[in-house]
Amino acid sequence: MKKLIGWKKTRSAVFISGAGSNLKNLIKFSHKIKSPISIEIIISNNKKAKGLKYSNQYKIKKQIINFKNHKSAEKKILKILLKKKINFICLAGFMKILSSSFIKNFKGKIINIHPSLLPKYKGLNTHARALQNKEKFSGCTVHFVNSKLDSGQTILQEKVKIAKKDTSFSLRRKILKKEHKLYPAAIKKILS
Ligand code: GRF
């Protein structure tokens, strides 16, 4: 165990596009005394993202970035992150693909959570596809981000049994519950 004296949390950013249940969960995790991260900023490409409410609720700065021009959006984000001395990024339901030149600035410091047992079901509609293919299990994966979609090295993965009566909705709920355990565990694994 690391000594708590002189313990410095890694200054982190969370990128979201939607509901932000993982964001909320990561904020709560970051408040724990032994958490390896502090969340200094929330970035969203979507001004209507429901998760943005956690910015006010937990007094964390937010920035909404228009991605009409991807390159300049990333440039703006980079500037903000450098100014805030961010050196760790958690993607949590962020619906934009970061370019390799952006990723290069944070080598091994950007992670993502995906609701499937990667390498299966990269991309969108994972639950519907898993159900359609009559999979017995699905799950979630936390992985390092590289320039290919949902393809970086796995940090942690957790299985969820698919029940006969599961729908995309029920499966999503079951998996989200697991995600909320897995994401903090993955952060601890790589930063503690
Ligand atoms: C989660 O299922 C996550 O795995 C995926 O997008 C969803 C985001 O949910 N990348 P939320 O916005 O954190 O509630």
Coordinates of C-alpha atoms and ligand atoms in Angstrom, one line a residue:
M1 CA 0.0 0.0 0.0
K2 CA 1.2 3.5 -0.8
K3 CA 1.9 5.9 2.0
L4 CA -0.9 8.5 2.3
I5 CA 1.5 11.2 3.2
G6 CA 2.5 13.1 0.1
W7 CA -0.1 11.1 -1.8
K8 CA -1.0 13.0 -5.0
K9 CA -3.9 12.0 -7.0
T10 CA -3.5 11.9 -10.8
R11 CA -5.2 14.9 -12.3
S12 CA -7.8 13.5 -14.7
A13 CA -10.5 14.4 -17.2
V14 CA -13.6 12.5 -18.0
F15 CA -15.1 12.7 -21.6
I16 CA -18.8 12.0 -22.0
S17 CA -21.6 12.3 -24.6
G18 CA -24.6 11.0 -22.8
A19 CA -26.2 10.0 -19.5
G20 CA -23.0 10.0 -17.5
S21 CA -23.7 7.2 -15.0
N22 CA -20.0 6.1 -15.3
L23 CA -19.0 9.8 -14.8
K24 CA -21.0 10.0 -11.6
N25 CA -19.6 6.7 -10.4
L26 CA -16.0 7.9 -11.2
I27 CA -16.6 11.2 -9.4
K28 CA -17.7 9.3 -6.3
F29 CA -14.7 7.0 -6.6
S30 CA -12.3 10.0 -7.0
H31 CA -13.6 11.4 -3.7
K32 CA -12.3 8.4 -1.8
I33 CA -9.2 9.1 0.2
K34 CA -7.2 6.3 -1.5
S35 CA -8.5 6.9 -5.0
P36 CA -5.6 7.4 -7.4
I37 CA -7.4 10.1 -9.4
S38 CA -9.0 13.5 -9.0
I39 CA -11.4 14.6 -11.6
E40 CA -10.6 18.2 -12.7
I41 CA -12.7 18.6 -15.8
I42 CA -15.5 17.1 -17.7
I43 CA -15.4 17.3 -21.5
S44 CA -18.4 16.8 -23.7
N45 CA -19.0 17.0 -27.4
N46 CA -22.8 17.2 -26.7
K47 CA -24.2 20.2 -25.0
K48 CA -27.4 18.2 -24.2
A49 CA -25.5 15.3 -22.5
K50 CA -27.5 14.5 -19.3
G51 CA -24.3 13.8 -17.5
L52 CA -23.3 17.4 -17.6
K53 CA -25.5 18.0 -14.6
Y54 CA -22.8 16.3 -12.5
S55 CA -20.6 19.3 -13.2
N56 CA -22.8 21.5 -11.1
Q57 CA -23.7 18.8 -8.6
Y58 CA -20.1 18.0 -7.8
K59 CA -18.6 21.4 -8.6
I60 CA -16.3 20.2 -11.4
K61 CA -15.6 22.4 -14.3
K62 CA -17.1 21.4 -17.7
Q63 CA -16.3 22.2 -21.3
I64 CA -18.5 21.6 -24.2
I65 CA -16.6 21.2 -27.4
N66 CA -18.2 21.4 -30.9
F67 CA -16.9 18.6 -33.0
K68 CA -18.0 20.0 -36.4
N69 CA -14.4 20.4 -37.2
H70 CA -12.7 17.4 -35.5
K71 CA -9.2 18.7 -35.8
S72 CA -9.9 22.1 -34.2
A73 CA -12.0 20.4 -31.5
E74 CA -9.1 18.2 -30.5
K75 CA -6.8 21.2 -30.5
K76 CA -9.1 23.1 -28.2
I77 CA -9.4 20.1 -25.9
L78 CA -5.6 19.7 -25.8
K79 CA -5.2 23.3 -24.8
I80 CA -7.7 23.0 -22.0
L81 CA -6.1 19.8 -20.7
L82 CA -2.6 21.2 -20.8
K83 CA -3.7 24.3 -18.9
K84 CA -5.4 22.1 -16.3
K85 CA -2.3 19.9 -16.1
I86 CA -4.4 16.8 -16.9
N87 CA -2.4 13.6 -17.3
F88 CA -5.1 10.9 -17.4
I89 CA -8.3 10.6 -19.4
C90 CA -11.3 8.4 -18.9
L91 CA -13.7 8.1 -21.8
A92 CA -17.1 7.2 -20.4
G93 CA -19.7 7.0 -23.2
F94 CA -17.8 9.5 -25.3
M95 CA -19.1 9.1 -28.9
K96 CA -16.2 10.6 -30.9
I97 CA -13.1 8.8 -32.1
L98 CA -9.9 10.5 -31.0
S99 CA -7.2 10.8 -33.6
S100 CA -3.9 9.2 -33.3
S101 CA -2.2 12.6 -33.1
F102 CA -4.3 13.5 -30.1
I103 CA -3.7 10.1 -28.4
K104 CA 0.0 10.5 -28.9
N105 CA -0.1 13.4 -26.4
F106 CA -1.3 11.0 -23.7
K107 CA 0.4 7.8 -24.5
G108 CA -1.0 5.0 -22.3
K109 CA -3.0 7.5 -20.4
I110 CA -6.4 7.3 -22.1
I111 CA -8.7 4.5 -21.2
N112 CA -12.3 3.6 -22.2
I113 CA -15.1 1.4 -21.0
H114 CA -17.0 -0.6 -23.6
P115 CA -20.2 -2.7 -23.0
S116 CA -19.1 -6.0 -24.5
L117 CA -16.5 -8.7 -24.1
L118 CA -14.0 -7.2 -26.4
P119 CA -12.7 -8.1 -29.0
K120 CA -16.3 -9.1 -29.6
Y121 CA -18.8 -6.4 -30.6
K122 CA -16.8 -3.3 -31.1
G123 CA -18.7 -0.2 -31.9
L124 CA -22.4 0.6 -31.3
N125 CA -25.5 -1.5 -30.5
T126 CA -23.5 -4.1 -28.6
H127 CA -26.4 -5.5 -26.6
A128 CA -28.8 -5.9 -29.5
R129 CA -26.0 -7.7 -31.5
A130 CA -25.1 -10.0 -28.6
L131 CA -28.8 -10.9 -28.2
Q132 CA -29.3 -11.4 -31.9
N133 CA -26.4 -13.8 -32.0
K134 CA -27.8 -15.7 -29.1
E135 CA -24.7 -15.2 -27.0
K136 CA -24.8 -16.8 -23.6
F137 CA -22.6 -14.2 -22.0
S138 CA -21.8 -10.5 -22.6
G139 CA -20.0 -8.1 -20.3
C140 CA -17.8 -5.0 -20.2
T141 CA -14.2 -4.2 -20.9
V142 CA -11.9 -1.4 -19.8
H143 CA -9.1 -0.9 -22.2
F144 CA -6.4 1.5 -23.2
V145 CA -7.3 3.7 -26.2
N146 CA -5.4 3.5 -29.4
S147 CA -6.3 4.9 -32.8
K148 CA -8.5 1.9 -33.7
L149 CA -12.0 1.8 -32.4
D150 CA -12.3 -0.3 -29.2
S151 CA -9.1 -2.1 -30.0
G152 CA -6.5 -1.1 -27.4
Q153 CA -5.1 -3.5 -24.8
T154 CA -7.6 -4.8 -22.2
I155 CA -7.1 -3.8 -18.6
L156 CA -10.0 -5.6 -17.0
Q157 CA -13.0 -7.4 -18.3
E158 CA -16.1 -8.8 -16.5
K159 CA -18.6 -11.3 -17.8
V160 CA -22.4 -11.1 -17.4
K161 CA -24.8 -14.0 -18.1
I162 CA -27.5 -13.3 -20.6
A163 CA -30.9 -14.6 -19.5
K164 CA -33.4 -15.9 -22.0
K165 CA -35.8 -13.1 -21.1
D166 CA -33.1 -10.4 -21.4
T167 CA -33.8 -7.4 -23.8
S168 CA -31.3 -4.8 -24.9
F169 CA -32.7 -2.6 -22.1
S170 CA -32.3 -5.2 -19.3
L171 CA -28.9 -6.3 -20.5
R172 CA -27.7 -2.7 -20.7
R173 CA -28.8 -2.2 -17.1
K174 CA -27.1 -5.4 -15.9
I175 CA -23.9 -4.5 -17.6
L176 CA -23.9 -0.9 -16.5
K177 CA -24.0 -2.2 -12.9
K178 CA -20.9 -4.2 -13.6
E179 CA -19.3 -1.3 -15.4
H180 CA -19.6 0.8 -12.2
K181 CA -17.4 -1.7 -10.4
L182 CA -15.0 -2.5 -13.2
Y183 CA -14.0 1.1 -14.2
P184 CA -12.7 2.1 -10.7
A185 CA -11.0 -1.3 -10.4
A186 CA -9.2 -0.9 -13.7
I187 CA -8.0 2.6 -12.7
K188 CA -6.7 1.2 -9.5
K189 CA -5.0 -1.6 -11.3
I190 CA -3.0 0.8 -13.6
L191 CA -2.5 3.8 -11.3
S192 CA -2.1 2.4 -7.7
Ligands
GRF1 C1 -21.7 2.6 -21.2 O1 -22.4 1.4 -21.5 C2 -20.2 2.5 -21.7 O2 -19.7 1.2 -21.6 C3 -20.3 2.9 -23.2 O3 -21.3 3.9 -23.2 C4 -22.2 3.8 -22.1 C5 -22.2 5.1 -21.3 O4 -23.1 5.1 -20.3 N1 -19.1 3.3 -23.7 P1 -23.1 6.3 -19.2 O5 -23.2 7.6 -20.0 O6 -21.8 6.3 -18.5 O7 -24.3 6.1 -18.4

